[in-house]
Amino acid sequence: MFWSQQLNASRVQKASAMKWHPLMIKWCLYLRYKSSGAYEALRESGCLKLPSQRTLRDYTHVVKAANGFTLDIDEQLVRVSKLLTLKEWQKCVALVIDEMFIREDLVYDKTKDELIGFTDLGDINNYLVAYEKCLNEDTCPTVANSMLVFMVCSFFTQMKYPYVQFPCANVSGDLLFAPIWEAVFRLERCGFKVLTITFDGAAANRRFLKLMGSEKVLFKVINKYSLEKRPLFFFSDPPHLLKTTRNCLASKARHLWCNGSDILFQHITDMYYRDREKSMGLLLLPKIKLEHIQLTPFSRMRVDLAAQLLSETVAKALVLSGDPAVQETAKFVTMFDKFFDALNVSNYFQQPYRSGDDFRLKWLKEEFLVFLDTWEQSVQARPGFSASEKQKMLLSPQTLLGLRITVNSFIELVQYLFTLEGVESFLSQRIGQDPLEKFFCCQRQRGATSDNPNESEFQKNITFPSSHLHMKNL
């Protein structure tokens, strides 16, 4: 196809007369996304016949980038996902939600004759915010400093689509209620089956869950927009949970304790330095580096460092030390290593789930959740300490709540999926926020040295990352 297109392009008298194949257009969009300057240099060199950037712009700007829900975006999502050709079980999707910080800035849009850069959370929320400002005698509109993005990710296909975005500033859980449920409604109306909602442990997300019910650990509700009244499961992003667990372990403000023994970051640190003091021989912790031990504000945000620290290799090294004081730390590391392995299956070489009675589901329910409960009970029963001191012997309440919500949701989700006709396997990584984080990386990369776009730049860039995300479908 490629060489056929090159031959046809060399024969036409006018470049505007060339009819490019859709796959060729997608490939060129991908090249242009990587580097607009490099694409233009390759085109002008004459080595390859490529469509002009003006031609590509006609494809990337078919649907105007806009905030909030639009019918055009719904129709584009149906086309991109090839919804009409999918089987019923392939229509199951996750709604992934996260925020990206943007630069506060106002830009005049001459095509719309308006200023872009103010917050916009939908009509209902805009009226509520305006009313609250009126009560406080504040008439100045708020400039957005973050972008709230909803992404639709398929459980059984490669579709990952940035569905809708809202410019916001200090969004609260009350303001999340309307857009989340409208997203569920519109997706169900299109024909998708929304099974999960994934977000991180931010205060606004926890407030949203409190609005959904009064249960202490609310992990599912009934999807009121589905005809068969399907369950809708809530998830806290597993990589985020692993990262916050590592941060709690490394925090100097906490002194974790369980069943009469300390769980200390110092145990791992001492093991690392003893391992490095060897003059010869194999290392017990070959992957652990100084950046794992001496955490900075940036390294605390890196999930890969947390996964390597809370790994089976570290747990076995602690056990091999033979020191009774570190055995509870070794158990702690083992538990969270298995937890992350169970919820981070990304390919078919990592033993995907193939039934609703998988042994990992039993382990999560009968061992991991029991471990958390037993740990909390042992701390609460410890005499001679105040409530605040006991709190510092555990993981943070937000992390513990996120762990319980995610594990309970995951167990019931997998069991539900294998009741659907046609489902043979499931990759647990599909519930995470990784596709949305990659989308944010694409947004930052478009700015080259300026990795903090404003609202206008975010809207202009949004078609390029989505084209990049769909390249694997070619």
Short mmCIF file of C-alpha atoms in Angstrom, two decimals:
data_model
loop_
_atom_site.label_atom_id
_atom_site.label_comp_id
_atom_site.label_asym_id
_atom_site.label_seq_id
_atom_site.Cartn_x
_atom_site.Cartn_y
_atom_site.Cartn_z
CA MET A 1 0.00 0.00 0.00
CA PHE A 2 2.80 2.44 0.90
CA TRP A 3 4.70 2.00 -2.38
CA SER A 4 1.46 2.09 -4.34
CA GLN A 5 0.70 5.47 -2.75
CA GLN A 6 4.19 6.72 -3.56
CA LEU A 7 3.77 5.66 -7.19
CA ASN A 8 0.38 7.35 -7.50
CA ALA A 9 1.67 10.55 -5.86
CA SER A 10 4.58 10.76 -8.32
CA ARG A 11 2.22 10.51 -11.30
CA VAL A 12 -0.31 13.21 -10.42
CA GLN A 13 0.13 16.64 -11.99
CA LYS A 14 -1.15 18.54 -8.93
CA ALA A 15 -0.62 17.56 -5.32
CA SER A 16 -4.22 18.48 -4.56
CA ALA A 17 -5.39 15.77 -6.97
CA MET A 18 -3.82 12.98 -4.90
CA LYS A 19 -6.24 10.80 -2.92
CA TRP A 20 -4.42 9.50 0.12
CA HIS A 21 -5.26 6.17 1.76
CA PRO A 22 -6.62 6.47 5.35
CA LEU A 23 -3.77 4.32 6.71
CA MET A 24 -1.27 6.62 5.02
CA ILE A 25 -2.95 9.63 6.59
CA LYS A 26 -2.81 8.02 10.05
CA TRP A 27 0.87 7.18 9.63
CA CYS A 28 1.64 10.75 8.55
CA LEU A 29 -0.32 12.12 11.49
CA TYR A 30 1.82 9.97 13.74
CA LEU A 31 5.05 11.30 12.17
CA ARG A 32 3.82 14.86 12.41
CA TYR A 33 2.89 14.33 16.03
CA LYS A 34 6.42 13.16 16.81
CA SER A 35 7.98 16.22 15.18
CA SER A 36 6.25 18.73 12.96
CA GLY A 37 9.61 20.15 11.80
CA ALA A 38 11.08 16.73 10.99
CA TYR A 39 7.93 15.80 9.05
CA GLU A 40 8.15 18.96 6.96
CA ALA A 41 11.89 18.43 6.32
CA LEU A 42 11.22 14.84 5.18
CA ARG A 43 8.43 16.04 2.89
CA GLU A 44 10.47 18.84 1.33
CA SER A 45 13.48 16.56 0.77
CA GLY A 46 11.59 14.75 -1.99
CA CYS A 47 12.66 11.31 -0.72
CA LEU A 48 9.04 10.48 0.06
CA LYS A 49 5.77 11.82 -1.24
CA LEU A 50 3.75 12.89 1.79
CA PRO A 51 0.54 14.90 2.24
CA SER A 52 0.93 18.55 3.18
CA GLN A 53 0.38 19.72 6.72
CA ARG A 54 -2.67 21.59 5.47
CA THR A 55 -4.14 18.29 4.29
CA LEU A 56 -3.40 16.67 7.65
CA ARG A 57 -5.01 19.59 9.43
CA ASP A 58 -8.29 18.83 7.63
CA TYR A 59 -8.27 15.43 9.32
CA THR A 60 -7.18 16.53 12.80
CA HIS A 61 -9.71 19.37 12.93
CA VAL A 62 -12.80 17.56 11.67
CA VAL A 63 -14.17 17.77 15.21
CA LYS A 64 -13.43 21.06 16.92
CA ALA A 65 -11.75 20.59 20.29
CA ALA A 66 -14.07 21.89 22.98
CA ASN A 67 -14.62 21.52 26.68
CA GLY A 68 -17.47 19.44 28.01
CA PHE A 69 -19.73 16.93 26.31
CA THR A 70 -20.66 17.26 22.65
CA LEU A 71 -22.58 15.07 20.22
CA ASP A 72 -19.68 15.23 17.74
CA ILE A 73 -17.32 13.64 20.28
CA ASP A 74 -19.85 10.87 20.96
CA GLU A 75 -20.11 10.12 17.24
CA GLN A 76 -16.33 10.16 16.84
CA LEU A 77 -15.92 7.77 19.77
CA VAL A 78 -18.38 5.34 18.18
CA ARG A 79 -16.44 5.46 14.89
CA VAL A 80 -12.99 5.12 16.48
CA SER A 81 -14.06 2.16 18.65
CA LYS A 82 -15.86 0.47 15.72
CA LEU A 83 -18.70 -0.08 18.15
CA LEU A 84 -21.15 -1.45 15.60
CA THR A 85 -18.80 -4.35 14.79
CA LEU A 86 -18.10 -5.33 18.41
CA LYS A 87 -19.65 -8.23 20.27
CA GLU A 88 -21.55 -7.49 23.44
CA TRP A 89 -18.74 -8.52 25.79
CA GLN A 90 -16.28 -6.34 23.86
CA LYS A 91 -18.35 -3.23 24.66
CA CYS A 92 -17.29 -3.29 28.33
CA VAL A 93 -15.29 -0.16 29.17
CA ALA A 94 -13.68 1.65 32.09
CA LEU A 95 -14.07 5.37 32.74
CA VAL A 96 -10.68 6.70 33.90
CA ILE A 97 -10.52 10.13 35.55
CA ASP A 98 -7.54 12.28 36.48
CA GLU A 99 -6.33 15.88 36.54
CA MET A 100 -3.37 17.51 34.81
CA PHE A 101 -2.00 20.85 35.95
CA ILE A 102 -1.94 23.53 33.26
CA ARG A 103 -0.60 27.05 33.07
CA GLU A 104 -2.96 29.81 34.17
CA ASP A 105 -3.42 31.95 31.09
CA LEU A 106 -6.10 33.73 29.07
CA VAL A 107 -6.07 33.51 25.26
CA TYR A 108 -8.42 35.27 22.85
CA ASP A 109 -10.02 32.91 20.32
CA LYS A 110 -10.98 34.95 17.26
CA THR A 111 -13.06 32.16 15.73
CA LYS A 112 -15.32 31.98 18.78
CA ASP A 113 -14.85 35.62 19.82
CA GLU A 114 -14.18 34.68 23.44
CA LEU A 115 -11.46 34.37 26.04
CA ILE A 116 -10.24 30.84 26.72
CA GLY A 117 -8.79 30.00 30.10
CA PHE A 118 -11.64 30.23 32.59
CA THR A 119 -13.04 27.25 34.51
CA ASP A 120 -15.89 25.35 32.88
CA LEU A 121 -17.39 22.29 34.61
CA GLY A 122 -20.65 22.15 32.69
CA ASP A 123 -23.79 24.26 32.87
CA ILE A 124 -25.11 22.94 36.18
CA ASN A 125 -21.80 23.27 38.01
CA ASN A 126 -21.13 26.66 36.44
CA TYR A 127 -24.42 27.98 37.83
CA LEU A 128 -23.66 26.54 41.27
CA VAL A 129 -20.19 28.11 41.32
CA ALA A 130 -21.58 31.44 40.10
CA TYR A 131 -24.25 31.38 42.82
CA GLU A 132 -21.65 30.64 45.50
CA LYS A 133 -19.50 33.51 44.22
CA CYS A 134 -22.52 35.80 44.29
CA LEU A 135 -23.15 34.95 47.94
CA ASN A 136 -19.53 35.79 48.70
CA GLU A 137 -19.77 39.00 46.66
CA ASP A 138 -17.08 37.73 44.31
CA THR A 139 -17.85 38.57 40.69
CA CYS A 140 -14.46 37.72 39.14
CA PRO A 141 -14.40 34.53 37.02
CA THR A 142 -11.84 31.91 38.03
CA VAL A 143 -8.89 31.13 35.77
CA ALA A 144 -8.31 27.37 35.34
CA ASN A 145 -5.12 25.84 36.69
CA SER A 146 -5.84 22.19 35.90
CA MET A 147 -7.62 20.08 33.31
CA LEU A 148 -9.97 17.30 34.44
CA VAL A 149 -9.96 14.57 31.79
CA PHE A 150 -12.24 11.56 31.34
CA MET A 151 -10.80 8.72 29.24
CA VAL A 152 -12.72 5.69 27.96
CA CYS A 153 -10.65 2.48 27.96
CA SER A 154 -11.89 -0.82 26.62
CA PHE A 155 -11.40 -4.00 28.64
CA PHE A 156 -11.04 -6.27 25.61
CA THR A 157 -9.88 -4.09 22.68
CA GLN A 158 -7.08 -1.57 22.18
CA MET A 159 -9.40 1.45 22.31
CA LYS A 160 -8.23 4.22 24.66
CA TYR A 161 -10.02 7.47 23.92
CA PRO A 162 -9.69 10.86 25.69
CA TYR A 163 -13.42 11.47 25.90
CA VAL A 164 -13.98 14.84 27.54
CA GLN A 165 -12.05 17.51 29.44
CA PHE A 166 -13.03 20.27 31.86
CA PRO A 167 -10.83 23.25 32.81
CA CYS A 168 -11.09 23.65 36.57
CA ALA A 169 -9.47 25.00 39.70
CA ASN A 170 -9.67 23.26 43.09
CA VAL A 171 -12.55 21.03 42.01
CA SER A 172 -14.56 19.49 44.85
CA GLY A 173 -16.33 16.14 45.09
CA ASP A 174 -19.71 17.84 44.88
CA LEU A 175 -18.83 19.23 41.46
CA LEU A 176 -17.69 15.80 40.20
CA PHE A 177 -21.11 14.23 40.70
CA ALA A 178 -22.88 15.72 37.66
CA PRO A 179 -20.15 15.26 34.99
CA ILE A 180 -19.32 11.69 36.06
CA TRP A 181 -22.91 10.53 35.87
CA GLU A 182 -23.49 12.41 32.61
CA ALA A 183 -20.45 10.63 31.14
CA VAL A 184 -21.88 7.26 32.23
CA PHE A 185 -25.28 8.17 30.74
CA ARG A 186 -23.86 9.26 27.38
CA LEU A 187 -21.60 6.21 27.07
CA GLU A 188 -24.46 3.86 27.87
CA ARG A 189 -26.62 5.70 25.34
CA CYS A 190 -23.92 5.18 22.69
CA GLY A 191 -23.98 1.44 23.38
CA PHE A 192 -20.99 0.93 25.69
CA LYS A 193 -21.19 -0.97 28.97
CA VAL A 194 -19.54 1.12 31.69
CA LEU A 195 -18.35 -1.26 34.41
CA THR A 196 -15.72 0.70 36.34
CA ILE A 197 -14.66 4.21 37.31
CA THR A 198 -10.99 4.66 38.20
CA PHE A 199 -9.43 7.67 39.92
CA ASP A 200 -6.66 8.40 42.40
CA GLY A 201 -6.95 9.07 46.13
CA ALA A 202 -7.52 12.82 45.91
CA ALA A 203 -9.84 14.41 48.46
CA ALA A 204 -12.39 15.35 45.78
CA ASN A 205 -12.66 11.71 44.66
CA ARG A 206 -13.17 10.48 48.22
CA ARG A 207 -15.86 13.12 48.69
CA PHE A 208 -17.59 11.87 45.54
CA LEU A 209 -17.67 8.34 46.97
CA LYS A 210 -19.23 9.65 50.20
CA LEU A 211 -21.99 11.25 48.15
CA MET A 212 -22.70 7.88 46.52
CA GLY A 213 -23.50 6.08 49.80
CA SER A 214 -23.02 5.89 53.54
CA GLU A 215 -21.10 2.59 53.64
CA LYS A 216 -17.67 2.69 55.25
CA VAL A 217 -16.10 0.95 52.25
CA LEU A 218 -18.32 1.77 49.26
CA PHE A 219 -16.88 -0.01 46.24
CA LYS A 220 -19.88 -0.44 43.93
CA VAL A 221 -23.29 0.97 43.08
CA ILE A 222 -25.99 0.06 40.59
CA ASN A 223 -25.51 1.63 37.17
CA LYS A 224 -28.91 3.28 36.89
CA TYR A 225 -28.45 3.99 33.17
CA SER A 226 -27.92 0.35 32.18
CA LEU A 227 -30.95 -1.61 31.05
CA GLU A 228 -29.95 -4.71 33.02
CA LYS A 229 -29.00 -2.67 36.13
CA ARG A 230 -25.36 -3.71 36.00
CA PRO A 231 -22.98 -3.00 38.91
CA LEU A 232 -20.65 -0.02 38.58
CA PHE A 233 -17.36 -0.60 40.42
CA PHE A 234 -15.05 2.08 41.83
CA PHE A 235 -11.26 1.74 41.77
CA SER A 236 -8.35 3.64 43.19
CA ASP A 237 -5.48 3.36 40.75
CA PRO A 238 -3.32 0.35 41.87
CA PRO A 239 0.06 1.92 40.91
CA HIS A 240 -0.93 5.03 42.85
CA LEU A 241 -1.77 2.86 45.87
CA LEU A 242 1.60 1.10 45.68
CA LYS A 243 3.35 4.46 45.51
CA THR A 244 1.50 5.88 48.54
CA THR A 245 2.19 2.65 50.46
CA ARG A 246 5.92 3.04 49.83
CA ASN A 247 5.71 6.71 50.84
CA CYS A 248 3.99 5.80 54.11
CA LEU A 249 6.71 3.23 54.82
CA ALA A 250 9.44 5.79 54.12
CA SER A 251 7.76 8.66 55.98
CA LYS A 252 9.59 9.89 59.06
CA ALA A 253 6.25 10.90 60.53
CA ARG A 254 5.14 7.26 60.70
CA HIS A 255 6.48 4.26 62.59
CA LEU A 256 4.66 1.22 61.21
CA TRP A 257 4.08 -1.62 63.65
CA CYS A 258 2.26 -4.95 63.49
CA ASN A 259 1.96 -7.98 65.77
CA GLY A 260 4.73 -6.91 68.12
CA SER A 261 7.29 -6.05 65.42
CA ASP A 262 8.31 -2.89 63.62
CA ILE A 263 7.84 -2.42 59.87
CA LEU A 264 10.61 0.00 58.98
CA PHE A 265 12.06 1.53 55.85
CA GLN A 266 15.37 1.46 57.74
CA HIS A 267 15.42 -2.35 57.48
CA ILE A 268 15.56 -2.09 53.67
CA THR A 269 18.07 0.76 53.83
CA ASP A 270 20.42 -1.24 56.07
CA MET A 271 20.11 -4.26 53.80
CA TYR A 272 21.02 -2.10 50.78
CA TYR A 273 24.17 -0.67 52.39
CA ARG A 274 25.30 -4.10 53.68
CA ASP A 275 24.80 -5.47 50.18
CA ARG A 276 26.93 -2.70 48.65
CA GLU A 277 29.73 -3.18 51.17
CA LYS A 278 30.55 -6.60 49.71
CA SER A 279 33.94 -6.62 48.06
CA MET A 280 32.99 -9.48 45.73
CA GLY A 281 30.18 -11.85 44.88
CA LEU A 282 26.61 -11.44 43.64
CA LEU A 283 24.37 -8.74 45.06
CA LEU A 284 21.15 -9.68 46.82
CA LEU A 285 19.50 -6.44 45.66
CA PRO A 286 20.89 -5.80 42.17
CA LYS A 287 18.03 -3.52 41.06
CA ILE A 288 17.94 -1.35 44.19
CA LYS A 289 19.90 1.85 43.69
CA LEU A 290 20.53 4.93 45.78
CA GLU A 291 17.48 6.64 44.25
CA HIS A 292 15.29 3.93 45.80
CA ILE A 293 16.68 4.71 49.25
CA GLN A 294 17.24 8.47 49.26
CA LEU A 295 13.83 9.68 48.14
CA THR A 296 13.29 13.13 46.69
CA PRO A 297 9.99 14.89 45.91
CA PHE A 298 10.34 13.68 42.31
CA SER A 299 11.31 10.07 43.11
CA ARG A 300 8.38 9.79 45.52
CA MET A 301 6.12 10.18 42.47
CA ARG A 302 7.76 7.35 40.52
CA VAL A 303 5.80 4.11 40.56
CA ASP A 304 8.65 2.06 39.10
CA LEU A 305 10.85 2.78 42.12
CA ALA A 306 8.04 1.78 44.47
CA ALA A 307 7.43 -1.47 42.56
CA GLN A 308 11.12 -2.42 42.67
CA LEU A 309 11.38 -1.61 46.37
CA LEU A 310 8.24 -3.53 47.37
CA SER A 311 9.24 -6.61 45.40
CA GLU A 312 9.80 -10.32 46.00
CA THR A 313 13.56 -9.84 45.65
CA VAL A 314 13.67 -7.39 48.56
CA ALA A 315 11.41 -9.62 50.69
CA LYS A 316 13.62 -12.68 50.13
CA ALA A 317 16.76 -10.69 50.92
CA LEU A 318 15.24 -9.63 54.25
CA VAL A 319 14.27 -13.22 55.07
CA LEU A 320 17.77 -14.49 54.18
CA SER A 321 19.30 -12.02 56.61
CA GLY A 322 17.98 -14.23 59.44
CA ASP A 323 17.27 -11.22 61.66
CA PRO A 324 13.96 -11.77 63.54
CA ALA A 325 13.45 -7.99 63.76
CA VAL A 326 13.00 -7.64 59.99
CA GLN A 327 10.61 -10.55 59.38
CA GLU A 328 7.46 -8.44 59.71
CA THR A 329 8.92 -5.97 57.20
CA ALA A 330 9.60 -8.90 54.85
CA LYS A 331 5.97 -10.03 55.22
CA PHE A 332 4.76 -6.48 54.53
CA VAL A 333 6.86 -6.29 51.33
CA THR A 334 5.67 -9.74 50.20
CA MET A 335 2.01 -8.81 50.68
CA PHE A 336 2.20 -5.67 48.59
CA ASP A 337 4.34 -7.33 45.93
CA LYS A 338 1.64 -9.98 45.44
CA PHE A 339 -1.09 -7.33 45.55
CA PHE A 340 0.53 -5.35 42.74
CA ASP A 341 1.25 -8.47 40.69
CA ALA A 342 -2.40 -9.48 40.93
CA LEU A 343 -3.70 -6.09 39.78
CA ASN A 344 -1.05 -5.28 37.18
CA VAL A 345 -1.24 -8.13 34.65
CA SER A 346 -0.46 -6.34 31.40
CA ASN A 347 0.08 -9.11 28.82
CA TYR A 348 -0.64 -12.76 28.16
CA PHE A 349 2.81 -13.87 29.32
CA GLN A 350 1.92 -12.81 32.90
CA GLN A 351 -0.84 -15.35 33.51
CA PRO A 352 -4.05 -13.42 32.72
CA TYR A 353 -7.28 -14.15 34.55
CA ARG A 354 -9.25 -16.93 32.87
CA SER A 355 -12.01 -17.66 35.38
CA GLY A 356 -13.95 -16.10 38.22
CA ASP A 357 -12.44 -18.49 40.77
CA ASP A 358 -8.79 -17.66 40.06
CA PHE A 359 -6.47 -18.43 42.99
CA ARG A 360 -5.34 -14.78 43.11
CA LEU A 361 -8.88 -13.63 43.88
CA LYS A 362 -9.00 -16.06 46.78
CA TRP A 363 -5.63 -14.77 48.03
CA LEU A 364 -6.79 -11.15 47.85
CA LYS A 365 -9.94 -11.92 49.82
CA GLU A 366 -8.69 -14.44 52.36
CA GLU A 367 -5.14 -13.24 52.93
CA PHE A 368 -4.56 -9.66 51.81
CA LEU A 369 -7.77 -8.13 53.21
CA VAL A 370 -7.39 -10.25 56.34
CA PHE A 371 -3.80 -8.98 56.68
CA LEU A 372 -5.03 -5.36 56.62
CA ASP A 373 -7.78 -6.10 59.16
CA THR A 374 -5.46 -8.03 61.48
CA TRP A 375 -2.87 -5.28 61.30
CA GLU A 376 -5.40 -2.62 62.22
CA GLN A 377 -6.80 -4.73 65.06
CA SER A 378 -3.36 -5.40 66.52
CA VAL A 379 -2.56 -1.69 66.55
CA GLN A 380 -5.89 -0.74 68.12
CA ALA A 381 -5.36 -3.35 70.86
CA ARG A 382 -1.88 -2.05 71.73
CA PRO A 383 -2.01 -0.43 75.18
CA GLY A 384 -0.29 2.76 76.28
CA PHE A 385 -0.66 4.79 73.09
CA SER A 386 -3.04 7.55 72.09
CA ALA A 387 -5.30 7.38 69.04
CA SER A 388 -3.05 9.71 67.05
CA GLU A 389 0.03 7.63 67.93
CA LYS A 390 -1.74 4.44 66.85
CA GLN A 391 -2.69 6.09 63.59
CA LYS A 392 1.00 6.55 62.79
CA MET A 393 1.57 2.81 63.18
CA LEU A 394 -0.65 2.16 60.15
CA LEU A 395 -0.76 3.24 56.55
CA SER A 396 -2.61 6.50 55.97
CA PRO A 397 -6.44 6.24 56.19
CA GLN A 398 -6.71 7.30 52.54
CA THR A 399 -4.39 4.50 51.41
CA LEU A 400 -6.13 1.86 53.52
CA LEU A 401 -9.54 2.93 52.19
CA GLY A 402 -8.27 2.89 48.61
CA LEU A 403 -6.81 -0.60 49.08
CA ARG A 404 -10.05 -2.01 50.46
CA ILE A 405 -12.18 -0.36 47.77
CA THR A 406 -9.92 -1.56 44.96
CA VAL A 407 -9.54 -5.14 46.18
CA ASN A 408 -13.26 -5.66 46.84
CA SER A 409 -14.16 -4.11 43.48
CA PHE A 410 -11.58 -6.16 41.62
CA ILE A 411 -12.75 -9.47 43.06
CA GLU A 412 -16.38 -8.86 42.12
CA LEU A 413 -15.50 -7.32 38.75
CA VAL A 414 -13.53 -10.38 37.61
CA GLN A 415 -16.28 -12.68 38.82
CA TYR A 416 -18.86 -10.63 36.92
CA LEU A 417 -16.83 -10.50 33.69
CA PHE A 418 -16.63 -14.28 33.46
CA THR A 419 -20.41 -14.55 33.67
CA LEU A 420 -20.57 -12.77 30.28
CA GLU A 421 -20.78 -14.98 27.23
CA GLY A 422 -17.60 -14.85 25.16
CA VAL A 423 -15.14 -13.66 27.84
CA GLU A 424 -12.14 -16.01 27.96
CA SER A 425 -9.42 -13.89 29.60
CA PHE A 426 -8.88 -10.55 31.29
CA LEU A 427 -5.80 -8.37 31.86
CA SER A 428 -6.05 -6.62 35.23
CA GLN A 429 -3.95 -3.63 34.13
CA ARG A 430 -6.96 -2.44 32.09
CA ILE A 431 -8.49 -0.90 35.22
CA GLY A 432 -5.52 1.44 35.84
CA GLN A 433 -4.76 5.04 34.89
CA ASP A 434 -1.68 4.27 32.77
CA PRO A 435 -3.33 5.19 29.40
CA LEU A 436 -4.44 8.55 30.80
CA GLU A 437 -0.98 9.23 32.23
CA LYS A 438 0.51 8.50 28.79
CA PHE A 439 -2.00 10.91 27.29
CA PHE A 440 -0.82 13.61 29.70
CA CYS A 441 2.78 12.86 28.66
CA CYS A 442 1.77 13.38 25.04
CA GLN A 443 0.28 16.74 25.97
CA ARG A 444 3.48 17.84 27.70
CA GLN A 445 5.70 16.62 24.86
CA ARG A 446 3.82 18.75 22.35
CA GLY A 447 5.16 21.83 24.12
CA ALA A 448 8.81 20.76 23.68
CA THR A 449 10.74 22.81 26.27
CA SER A 450 7.47 24.19 27.68
CA ASP A 451 5.86 21.13 29.29
CA ASN A 452 3.06 23.05 30.98
CA PRO A 453 0.39 24.00 28.38
CA ASN A 454 -2.40 26.47 28.95
CA GLU A 455 -6.04 25.66 28.25
CA SER A 456 -5.90 26.85 24.64
CA GLU A 457 -2.80 24.77 23.87
CA PHE A 458 -4.33 21.75 25.57
CA GLN A 459 -7.38 21.97 23.30
CA LYS A 460 -5.25 22.37 20.16
CA ASN A 461 -3.03 19.42 21.11
CA ILE A 462 -5.80 17.03 22.04
CA THR A 463 -6.21 15.57 18.54
CA PHE A 464 -2.51 14.69 18.24
CA PRO A 465 -2.21 12.46 21.34
CA SER A 466 -5.41 10.64 20.40
CA SER A 467 -3.97 9.93 16.94
CA HIS A 468 -0.81 8.65 18.62
CA LEU A 469 -2.79 6.40 20.96
CA HIS A 470 -4.58 4.76 18.04
CA MET A 471 -1.44 3.95 16.03
CA LYS A 472 -1.35 0.46 17.50
CA ASN A 473 -4.69 -0.24 15.80
CA LEU A 474 -3.16 0.11 12.31
#
